Short mmCIF file of C-alpha atoms in Angstrom, two decimals:
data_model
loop_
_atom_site.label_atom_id
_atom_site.label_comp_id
_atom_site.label_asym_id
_atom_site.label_seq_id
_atom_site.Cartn_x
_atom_site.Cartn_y
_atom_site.Cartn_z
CA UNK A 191 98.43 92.24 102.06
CA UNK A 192 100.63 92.81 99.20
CA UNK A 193 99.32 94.35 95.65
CA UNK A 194 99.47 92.28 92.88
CA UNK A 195 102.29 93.71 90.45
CA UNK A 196 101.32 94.06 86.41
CA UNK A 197 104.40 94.55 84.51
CA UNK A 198 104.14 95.83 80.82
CA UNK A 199 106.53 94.59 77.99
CA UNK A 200 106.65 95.80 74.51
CA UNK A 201 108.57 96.64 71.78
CA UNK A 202 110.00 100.44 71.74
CA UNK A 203 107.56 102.57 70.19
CA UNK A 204 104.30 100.65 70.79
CA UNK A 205 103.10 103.25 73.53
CA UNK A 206 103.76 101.67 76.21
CA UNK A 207 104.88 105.18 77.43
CA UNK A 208 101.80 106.62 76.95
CA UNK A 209 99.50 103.33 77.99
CA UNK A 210 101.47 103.45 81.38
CA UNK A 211 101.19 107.34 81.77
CA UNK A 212 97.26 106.86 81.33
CA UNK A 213 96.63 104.11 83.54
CA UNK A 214 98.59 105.71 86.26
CA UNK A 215 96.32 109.03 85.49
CA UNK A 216 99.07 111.46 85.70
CA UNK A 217 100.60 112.88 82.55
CA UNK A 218 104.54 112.56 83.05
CA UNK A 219 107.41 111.96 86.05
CA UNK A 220 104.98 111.62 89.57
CA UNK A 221 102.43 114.48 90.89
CA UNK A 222 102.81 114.19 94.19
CA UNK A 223 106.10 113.41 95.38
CA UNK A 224 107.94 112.86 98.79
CA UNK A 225 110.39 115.44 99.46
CA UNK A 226 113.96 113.98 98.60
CA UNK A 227 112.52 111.43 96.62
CA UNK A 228 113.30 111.82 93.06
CA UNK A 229 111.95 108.48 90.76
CA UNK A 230 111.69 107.31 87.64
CA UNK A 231 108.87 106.61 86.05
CA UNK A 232 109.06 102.97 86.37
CA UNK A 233 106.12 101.80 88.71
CA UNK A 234 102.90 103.71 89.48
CA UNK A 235 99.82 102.58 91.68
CA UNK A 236 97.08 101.78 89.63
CA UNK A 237 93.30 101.15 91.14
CA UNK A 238 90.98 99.81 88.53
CA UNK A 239 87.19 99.11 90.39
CA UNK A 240 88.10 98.15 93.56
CA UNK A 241 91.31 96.53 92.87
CA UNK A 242 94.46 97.83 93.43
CA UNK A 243 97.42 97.13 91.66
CA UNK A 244 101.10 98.25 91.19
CA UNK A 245 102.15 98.91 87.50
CA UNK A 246 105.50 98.20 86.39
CA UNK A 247 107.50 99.35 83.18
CA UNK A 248 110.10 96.99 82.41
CA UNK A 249 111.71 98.37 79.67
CA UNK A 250 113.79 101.78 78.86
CA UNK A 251 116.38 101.52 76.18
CA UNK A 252 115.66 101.71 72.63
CA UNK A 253 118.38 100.14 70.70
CA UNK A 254 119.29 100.98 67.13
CA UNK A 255 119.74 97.37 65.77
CA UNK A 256 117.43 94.67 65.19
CA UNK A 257 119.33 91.85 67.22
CA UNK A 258 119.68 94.54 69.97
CA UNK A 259 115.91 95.36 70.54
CA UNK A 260 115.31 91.63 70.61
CA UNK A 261 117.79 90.89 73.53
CA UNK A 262 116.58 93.98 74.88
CA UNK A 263 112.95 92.06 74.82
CA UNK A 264 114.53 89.28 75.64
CA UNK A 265 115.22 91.17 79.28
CA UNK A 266 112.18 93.19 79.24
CA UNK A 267 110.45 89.50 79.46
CA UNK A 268 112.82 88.16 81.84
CA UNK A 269 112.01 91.36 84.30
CA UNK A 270 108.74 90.55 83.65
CA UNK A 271 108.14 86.84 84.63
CA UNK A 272 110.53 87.39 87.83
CA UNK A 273 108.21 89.85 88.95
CA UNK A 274 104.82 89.93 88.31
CA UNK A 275 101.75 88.17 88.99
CA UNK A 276 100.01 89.57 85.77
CA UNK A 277 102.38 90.23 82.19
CA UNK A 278 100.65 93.22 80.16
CA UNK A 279 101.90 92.74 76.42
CA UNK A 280 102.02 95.70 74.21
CA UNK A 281 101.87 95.40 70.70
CA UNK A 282 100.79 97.64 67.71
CA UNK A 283 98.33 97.60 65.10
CA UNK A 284 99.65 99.78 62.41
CA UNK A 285 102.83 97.35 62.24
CA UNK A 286 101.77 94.14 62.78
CA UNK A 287 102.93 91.14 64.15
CA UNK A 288 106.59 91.18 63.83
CA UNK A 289 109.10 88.80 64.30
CA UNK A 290 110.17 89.64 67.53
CA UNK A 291 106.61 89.51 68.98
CA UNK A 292 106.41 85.91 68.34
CA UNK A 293 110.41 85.61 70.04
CA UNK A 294 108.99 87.15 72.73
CA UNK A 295 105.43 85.73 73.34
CA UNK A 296 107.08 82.08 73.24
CA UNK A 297 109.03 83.32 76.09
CA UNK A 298 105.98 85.15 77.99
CA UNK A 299 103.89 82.10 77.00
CA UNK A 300 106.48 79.02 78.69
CA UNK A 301 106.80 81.01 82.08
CA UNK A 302 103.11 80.10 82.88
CA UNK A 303 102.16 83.69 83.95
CA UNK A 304 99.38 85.20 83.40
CA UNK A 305 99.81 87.25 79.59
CA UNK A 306 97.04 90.27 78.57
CA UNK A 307 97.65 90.96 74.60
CA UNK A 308 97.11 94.69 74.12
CA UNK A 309 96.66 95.34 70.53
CA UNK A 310 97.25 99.47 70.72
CA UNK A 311 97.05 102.19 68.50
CA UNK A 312 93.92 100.67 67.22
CA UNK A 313 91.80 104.64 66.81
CA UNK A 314 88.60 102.86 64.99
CA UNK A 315 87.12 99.44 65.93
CA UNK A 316 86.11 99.20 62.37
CA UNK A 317 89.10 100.21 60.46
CA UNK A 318 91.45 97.75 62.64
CA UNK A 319 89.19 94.82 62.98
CA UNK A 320 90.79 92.18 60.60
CA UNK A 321 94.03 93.30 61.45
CA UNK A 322 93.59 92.77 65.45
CA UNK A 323 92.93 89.37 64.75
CA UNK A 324 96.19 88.72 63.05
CA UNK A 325 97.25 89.18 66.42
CA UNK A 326 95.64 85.26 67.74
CA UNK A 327 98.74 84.49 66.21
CA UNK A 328 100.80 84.71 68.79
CA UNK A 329 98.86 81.95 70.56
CA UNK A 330 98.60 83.82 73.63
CA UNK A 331 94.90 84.30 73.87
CA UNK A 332 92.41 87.24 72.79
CA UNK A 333 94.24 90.00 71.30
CA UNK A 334 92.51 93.35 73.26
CA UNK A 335 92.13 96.05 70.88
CA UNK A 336 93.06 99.95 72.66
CA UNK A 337 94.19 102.98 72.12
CA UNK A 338 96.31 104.35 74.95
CA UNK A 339 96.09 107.94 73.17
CA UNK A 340 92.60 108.01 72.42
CA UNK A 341 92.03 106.20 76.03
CA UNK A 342 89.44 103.56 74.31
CA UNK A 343 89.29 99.93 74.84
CA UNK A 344 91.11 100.72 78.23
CA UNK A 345 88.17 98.98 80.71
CA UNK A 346 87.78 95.43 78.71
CA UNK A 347 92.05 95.36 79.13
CA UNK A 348 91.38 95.88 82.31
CA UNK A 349 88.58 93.78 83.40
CA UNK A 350 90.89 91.31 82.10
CA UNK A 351 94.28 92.26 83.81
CA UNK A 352 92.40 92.05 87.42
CA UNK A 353 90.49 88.73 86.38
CA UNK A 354 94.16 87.00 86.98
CA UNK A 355 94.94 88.44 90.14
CA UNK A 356 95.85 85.62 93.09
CA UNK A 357 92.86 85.38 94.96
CA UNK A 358 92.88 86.95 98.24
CA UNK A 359 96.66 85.24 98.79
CA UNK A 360 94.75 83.39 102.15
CA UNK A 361 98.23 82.11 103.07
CA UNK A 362 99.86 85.03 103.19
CA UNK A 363 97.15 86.84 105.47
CA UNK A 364 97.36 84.14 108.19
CA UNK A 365 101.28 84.02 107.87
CA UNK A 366 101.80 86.05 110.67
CA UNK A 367 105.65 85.36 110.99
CA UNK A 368 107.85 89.26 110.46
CA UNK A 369 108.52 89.38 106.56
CA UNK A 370 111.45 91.82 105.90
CA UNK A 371 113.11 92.47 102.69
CA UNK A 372 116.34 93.23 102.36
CA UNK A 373 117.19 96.12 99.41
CA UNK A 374 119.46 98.21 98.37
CA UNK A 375 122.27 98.45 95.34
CA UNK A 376 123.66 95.33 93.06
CA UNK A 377 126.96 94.26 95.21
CA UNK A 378 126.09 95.50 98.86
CA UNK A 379 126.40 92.76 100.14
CA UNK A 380 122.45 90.71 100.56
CA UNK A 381 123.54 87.70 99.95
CA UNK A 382 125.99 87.38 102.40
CA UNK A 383 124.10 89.35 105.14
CA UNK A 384 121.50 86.71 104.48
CA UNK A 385 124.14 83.85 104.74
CA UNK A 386 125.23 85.46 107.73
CA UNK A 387 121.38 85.70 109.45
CA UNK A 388 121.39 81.78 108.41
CA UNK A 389 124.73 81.22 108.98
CA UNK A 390 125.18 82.07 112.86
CA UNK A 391 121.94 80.23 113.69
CA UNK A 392 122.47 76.98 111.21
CA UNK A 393 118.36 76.27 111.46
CA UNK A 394 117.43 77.05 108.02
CA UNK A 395 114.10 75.91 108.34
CA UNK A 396 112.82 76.09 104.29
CA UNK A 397 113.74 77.69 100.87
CA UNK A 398 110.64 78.27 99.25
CA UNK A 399 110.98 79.63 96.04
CA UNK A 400 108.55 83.00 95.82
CA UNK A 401 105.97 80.86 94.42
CA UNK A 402 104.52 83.90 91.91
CA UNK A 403 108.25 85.28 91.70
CA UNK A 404 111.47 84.33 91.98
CA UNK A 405 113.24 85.89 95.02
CA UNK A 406 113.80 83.49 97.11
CA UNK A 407 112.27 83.24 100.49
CA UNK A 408 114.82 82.34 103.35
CA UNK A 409 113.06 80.85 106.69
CA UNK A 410 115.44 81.39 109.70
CA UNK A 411 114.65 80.70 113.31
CA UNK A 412 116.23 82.56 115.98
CA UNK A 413 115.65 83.22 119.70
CA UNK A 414 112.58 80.52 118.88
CA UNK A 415 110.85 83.43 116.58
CA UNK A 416 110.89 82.38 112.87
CA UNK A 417 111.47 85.12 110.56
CA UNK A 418 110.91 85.42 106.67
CA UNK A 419 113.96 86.78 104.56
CA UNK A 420 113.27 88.09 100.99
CA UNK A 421 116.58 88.46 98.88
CA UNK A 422 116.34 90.67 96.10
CA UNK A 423 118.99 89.28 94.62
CA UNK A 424 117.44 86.93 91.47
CA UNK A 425 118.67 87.27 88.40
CA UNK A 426 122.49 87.72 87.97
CA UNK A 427 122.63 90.28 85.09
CA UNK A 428 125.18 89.41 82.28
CA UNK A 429 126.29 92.43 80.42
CA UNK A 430 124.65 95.99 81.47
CA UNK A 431 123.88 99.37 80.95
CA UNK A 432 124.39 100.84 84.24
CA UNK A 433 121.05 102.34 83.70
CA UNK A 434 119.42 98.93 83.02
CA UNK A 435 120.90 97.39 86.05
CA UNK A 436 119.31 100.62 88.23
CA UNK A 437 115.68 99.93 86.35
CA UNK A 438 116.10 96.31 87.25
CA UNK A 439 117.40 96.61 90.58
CA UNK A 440 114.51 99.04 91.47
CA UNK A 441 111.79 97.01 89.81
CA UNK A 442 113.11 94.05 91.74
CA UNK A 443 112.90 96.01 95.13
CA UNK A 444 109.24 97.08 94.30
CA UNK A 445 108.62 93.51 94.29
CA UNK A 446 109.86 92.61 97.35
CA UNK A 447 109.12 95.56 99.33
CA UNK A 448 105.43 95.40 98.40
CA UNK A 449 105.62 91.76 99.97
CA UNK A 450 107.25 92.60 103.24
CA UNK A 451 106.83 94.35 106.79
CA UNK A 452 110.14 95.83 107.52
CA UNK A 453 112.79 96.82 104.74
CA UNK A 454 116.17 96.68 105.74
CA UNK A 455 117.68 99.26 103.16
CA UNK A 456 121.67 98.32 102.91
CA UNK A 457 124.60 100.88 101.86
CA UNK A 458 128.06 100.19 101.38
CA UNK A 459 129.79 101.70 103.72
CA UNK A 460 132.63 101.94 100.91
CA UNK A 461 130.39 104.27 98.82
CA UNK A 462 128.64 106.36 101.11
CA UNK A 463 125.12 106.57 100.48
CA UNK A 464 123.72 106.97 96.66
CA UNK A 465 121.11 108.94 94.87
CA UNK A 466 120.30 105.22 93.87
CA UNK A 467 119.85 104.30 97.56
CA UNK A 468 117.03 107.23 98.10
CA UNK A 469 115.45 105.72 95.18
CA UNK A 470 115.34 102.33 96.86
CA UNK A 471 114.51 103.75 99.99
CA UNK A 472 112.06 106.29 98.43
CA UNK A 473 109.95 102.80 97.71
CA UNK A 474 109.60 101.33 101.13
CA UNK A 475 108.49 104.94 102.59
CA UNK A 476 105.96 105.62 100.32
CA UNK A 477 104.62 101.81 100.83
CA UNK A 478 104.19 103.00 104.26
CA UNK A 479 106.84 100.19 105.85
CA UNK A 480 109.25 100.05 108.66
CA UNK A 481 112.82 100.47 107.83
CA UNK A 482 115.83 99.45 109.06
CA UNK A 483 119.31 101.28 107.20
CA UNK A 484 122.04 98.94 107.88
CA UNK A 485 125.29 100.53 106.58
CA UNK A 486 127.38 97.58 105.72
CA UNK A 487 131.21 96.69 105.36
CA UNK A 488 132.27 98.93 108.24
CA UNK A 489 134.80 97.02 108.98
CA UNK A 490 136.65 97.98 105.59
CA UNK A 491 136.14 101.86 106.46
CA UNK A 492 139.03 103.64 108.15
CA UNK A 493 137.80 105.45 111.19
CA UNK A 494 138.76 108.50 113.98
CA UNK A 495 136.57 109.42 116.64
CA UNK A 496 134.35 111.47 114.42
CA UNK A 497 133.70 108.95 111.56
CA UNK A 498 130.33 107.31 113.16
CA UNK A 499 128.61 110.71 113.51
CA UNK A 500 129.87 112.26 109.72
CA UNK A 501 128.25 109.18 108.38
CA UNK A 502 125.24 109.53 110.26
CA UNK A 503 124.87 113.11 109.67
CA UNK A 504 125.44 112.19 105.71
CA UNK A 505 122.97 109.00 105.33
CA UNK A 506 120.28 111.36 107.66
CA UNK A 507 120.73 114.40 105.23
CA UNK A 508 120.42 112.23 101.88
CA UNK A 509 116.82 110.79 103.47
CA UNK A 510 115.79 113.08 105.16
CA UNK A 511 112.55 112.35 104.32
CA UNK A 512 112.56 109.35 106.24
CA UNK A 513 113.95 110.35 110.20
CA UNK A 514 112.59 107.40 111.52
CA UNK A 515 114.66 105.09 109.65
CA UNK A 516 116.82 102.76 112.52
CA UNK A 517 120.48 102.75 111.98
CA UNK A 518 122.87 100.42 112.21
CA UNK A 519 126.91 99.92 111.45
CA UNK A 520 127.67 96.48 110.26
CA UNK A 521 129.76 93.92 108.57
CA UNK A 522 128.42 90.99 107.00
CA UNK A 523 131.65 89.51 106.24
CA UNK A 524 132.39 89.69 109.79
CA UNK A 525 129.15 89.19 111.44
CA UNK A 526 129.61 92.47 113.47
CA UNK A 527 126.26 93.59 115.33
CA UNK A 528 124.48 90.68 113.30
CA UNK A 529 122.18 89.92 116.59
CA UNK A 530 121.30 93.73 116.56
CA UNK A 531 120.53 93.36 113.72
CA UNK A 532 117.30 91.00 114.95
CA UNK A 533 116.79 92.98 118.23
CA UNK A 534 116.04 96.10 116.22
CA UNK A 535 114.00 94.11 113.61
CA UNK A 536 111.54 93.31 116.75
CA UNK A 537 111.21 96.67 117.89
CA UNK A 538 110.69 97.97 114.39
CA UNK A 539 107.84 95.40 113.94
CA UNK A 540 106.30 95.99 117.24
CA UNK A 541 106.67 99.78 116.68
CA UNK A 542 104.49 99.36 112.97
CA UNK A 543 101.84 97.74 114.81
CA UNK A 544 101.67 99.41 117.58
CA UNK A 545 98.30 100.65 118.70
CA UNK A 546 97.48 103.83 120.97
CA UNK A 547 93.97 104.75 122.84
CA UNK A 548 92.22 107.54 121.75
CA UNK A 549 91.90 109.24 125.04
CA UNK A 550 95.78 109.51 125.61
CA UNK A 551 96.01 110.98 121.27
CA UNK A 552 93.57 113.54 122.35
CA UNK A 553 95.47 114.71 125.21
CA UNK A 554 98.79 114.36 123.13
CA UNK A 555 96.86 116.76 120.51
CA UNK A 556 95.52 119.25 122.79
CA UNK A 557 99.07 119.61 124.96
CA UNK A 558 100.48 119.99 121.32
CA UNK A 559 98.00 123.03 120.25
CA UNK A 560 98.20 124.75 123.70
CA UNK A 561 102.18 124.79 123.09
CA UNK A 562 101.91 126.13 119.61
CA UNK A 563 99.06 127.44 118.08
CA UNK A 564 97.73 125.81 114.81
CA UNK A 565 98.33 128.31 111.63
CA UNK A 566 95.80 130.72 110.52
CA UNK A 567 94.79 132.59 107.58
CA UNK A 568 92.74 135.54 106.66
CA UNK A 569 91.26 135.66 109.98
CA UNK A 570 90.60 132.08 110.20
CA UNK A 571 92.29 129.62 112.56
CA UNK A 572 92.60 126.15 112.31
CA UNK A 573 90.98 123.86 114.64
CA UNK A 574 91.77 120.04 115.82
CA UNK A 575 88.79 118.95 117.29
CA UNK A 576 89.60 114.79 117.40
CA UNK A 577 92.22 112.44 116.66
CA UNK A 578 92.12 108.57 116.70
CA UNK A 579 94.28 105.99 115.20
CA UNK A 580 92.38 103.98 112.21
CA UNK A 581 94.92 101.43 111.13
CA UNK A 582 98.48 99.65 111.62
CA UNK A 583 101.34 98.74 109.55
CA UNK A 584 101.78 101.61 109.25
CA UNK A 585 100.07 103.73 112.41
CA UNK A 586 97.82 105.51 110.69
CA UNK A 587 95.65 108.87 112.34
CA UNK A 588 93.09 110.40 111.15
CA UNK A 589 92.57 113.96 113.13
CA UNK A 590 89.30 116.03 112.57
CA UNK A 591 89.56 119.58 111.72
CA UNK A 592 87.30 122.38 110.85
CA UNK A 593 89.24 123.45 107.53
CA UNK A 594 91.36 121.31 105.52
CA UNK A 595 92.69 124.17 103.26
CA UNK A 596 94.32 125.11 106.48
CA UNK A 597 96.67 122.13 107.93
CA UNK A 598 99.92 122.80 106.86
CA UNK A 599 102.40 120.34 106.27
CA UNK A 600 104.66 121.20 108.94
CA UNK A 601 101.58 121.49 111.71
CA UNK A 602 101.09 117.71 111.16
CA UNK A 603 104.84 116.89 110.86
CA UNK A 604 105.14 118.27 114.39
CA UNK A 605 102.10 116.68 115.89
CA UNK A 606 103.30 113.85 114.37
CA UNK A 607 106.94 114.66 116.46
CA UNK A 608 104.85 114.94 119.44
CA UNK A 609 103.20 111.50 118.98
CA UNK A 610 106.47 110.40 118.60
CA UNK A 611 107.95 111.74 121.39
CA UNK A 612 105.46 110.20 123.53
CA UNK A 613 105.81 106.84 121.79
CA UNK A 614 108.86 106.31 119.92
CA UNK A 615 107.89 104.81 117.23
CA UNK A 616 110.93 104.08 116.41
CA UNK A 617 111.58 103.18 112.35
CA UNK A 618 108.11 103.16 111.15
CA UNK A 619 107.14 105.94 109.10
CA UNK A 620 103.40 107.40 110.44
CA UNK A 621 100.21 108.14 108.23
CA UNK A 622 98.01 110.97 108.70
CA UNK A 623 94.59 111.53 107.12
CA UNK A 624 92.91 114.86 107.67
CA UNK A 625 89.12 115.00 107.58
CA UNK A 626 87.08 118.14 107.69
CA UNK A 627 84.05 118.72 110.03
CA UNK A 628 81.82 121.53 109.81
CA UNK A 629 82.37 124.16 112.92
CA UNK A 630 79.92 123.59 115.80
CA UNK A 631 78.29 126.97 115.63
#
């Protein structure tokens, strides 16, 4: 089930900054990180009750001129109503409604979505009442009055962003056909890989048009199995910042990523791969999906005998974080290894829901332990009493130990190798949850 994605637009210097660094309770940059994966602040998991909910920040650049922060606006807004299911609108008290708050609400307001006014910087109810008001306006509904700072006003804005969520997306759940999103850099080449999936076969069955978004959804039947495509593609950008187009093209793969199975992560075999592609990639690992790295345009790369493995060796050291990734060499101009390309999207989405007994885990564990003993400190040993598998897409364990403090990152990472080893696996990243239960005597 995919989370519903809130993206916030503003004008520079409202607080969005500090609004989104509240929300996603952590201060600056991300806590808890994935080794190898540097980000951006730009999205952030957000649970409010018992919703969840991916935040987006659309916009960046603070231009100098008038004109120029009102195109910029203009594409904050565009970002926004591509992507989201929910637009959060950030305005502020102490100046008013401006001009280009009305540009942009007549925008936010003709694209149907969902819009939450935030009214921020509003420090006393009292002080600021008449001049929240001024905000109705805009004609986009009740201004809410906060201050991201002083964290007030923060549950009513809320209560109202998850009122507008899609209900429980019913379609989606029973739409069991593979969804895989294809990602990666502006000019890699997904458009013409998806041609090329469509092409060979000729059966498009449908183009639905994301009904809440705009990438479009290509339906292709082959081998009898229908598959769902989603191109990241949208929006051709005009002019651009290089750094814009790298917000925009990450905020669109957030999108599409959070909607799909299996990510097939494309580099251009040209380039070699990118600190931008470990971004992108960094996305679909942490979402816990299977991915596929197809290294594209190798026919235009000039080989020897020891090309295939240098490349290799290079794409596995720049995500290293994600081993399991699948890799493949092809051409989507050409159509080389295009029906790999499917055969290793079905063993990457059996692999992601693939379920293993209990019994044969346990014995998997305890081989594991008497091979290498589990780390100890001060006298105390860790021990794995039970391990059982609690979820799919992605496999996720949960493995019952006497002392949390005492699992070590690399004592799960090579359980985890031994799981592997038993069952492949193959391109899905694995989960682990450790719980602690009190010694037996």
């Amino acid at each position: 089930m995919s989370k519903p994605i809130v993206a916030v637009v503003g004008r520079p210097n409202v607080g969005k900054s500090t609004l989104f660094n509240v929300l996603a309770g952590r201060k600056i940059s991300i806590v808890k990180d994935t080794p190898g994966v540097t980000r951006d602040r730009i999205y952030a998991d957000v649970t409010w009750l018992d919703k969840q909910f991916t935040m987006v920040d659309t916009g960046g650049i603070e231009p100098e001129s008038k004109d120029l922060i009102l195109s910029s606006m203009r594409e904050q807004a565009e970002i926004a109503i591509a992507t989201a299911d929910v637009i959060l609108f950030v305005t502020d008290v102490q100046q008013g409604v401006i001009d280009a708050d009305y540009k942009v609400a007549d925008m936010l307001r003709r694209s149907g979505k969902p819009i939450v006014l935030a009214v921020n910087k509003v420090d006393s109810f009292k002080k600021y009442e008449a001049d929240i008001y001024e905000f109705y306006n805009l004609g986009i509904g009740d201004p809410y009055g906060i201050s991201a700072a002083s964290q007030l006003g923060l549950g009513d804005l809320l209560d109202e962003v998850v009122k507008h969520f899609p209900a429980g997306s019913a379609e989606e759940e029973e739409d069991e056909r593979p969804r895989i999103a294809i990602i990666g850099k502006p000019n890699v080449g997904k458009s013409s890989l998806i041609n090329k999936l469509c092409g060979s076969q000729r059966s498009i069955v449908s183009n639905i048009a994301g009904t809440t978004r705009d990438a479009i959804d290509t339906v292709v039947k082959f081998n009898g199995q229908e598959y769902v495509f989603i191109d990241t593609a949208g929006i051709r950008r005009k002019n651009k910042i290089k750094e814009d187009l790298e917000r925009y093209s990450i905020i669109r793969a957030v999108s599409a990523v959070e909607r799909a199975n299996i990510v097939i992560l494309m580099i251009d075999a040209t380039e070699g791969v990118t600190e931008q592609d470990a971004k992108i990639a960094g996305i679909a690992h942490e979402r816990g999906k299977g991915v596929i790295i197809a290294v594209n345009k190798w026919d235009a790369v000039v080989k020897n005998d020891k090309t295939i493995y240098e490349y290799t060796k290079k794409i596995r050291d720049t995500l290293a974080y994600m081993p399991y990734a699948e890799l493949i060499f092809i051409s989507a101009m050409t159509g080389q290894r295009i029906t790999k390309l499917y055969e290793l999207i079905d063993m990457v989405i059996q692999n992601h829901s693939l379920r293993v007994a209990t019994g044969v885990l346990n014995e998997i564990m305890a081989e594991a332990v008497a091979l290498k003993q589990p780390p100890s400190d001060k006298g105390r040993r860790l021990k794995l009493y039970y391990i059982t598998q609690v979820a799919v897409k992605p496999p996720t364990f949960v493995i019952f130990v006497n002392d949390k403090e005492l699992t070590h990152f690399s004592y799960t990472r090579y359980i985890e190798n031994k799981i592997r080893e038993a069952f492949g696996f193959r391109g899905t990243p694995l989960k682990f949850i450790i719980r602690e239960r009190k010694d037996k005597g």
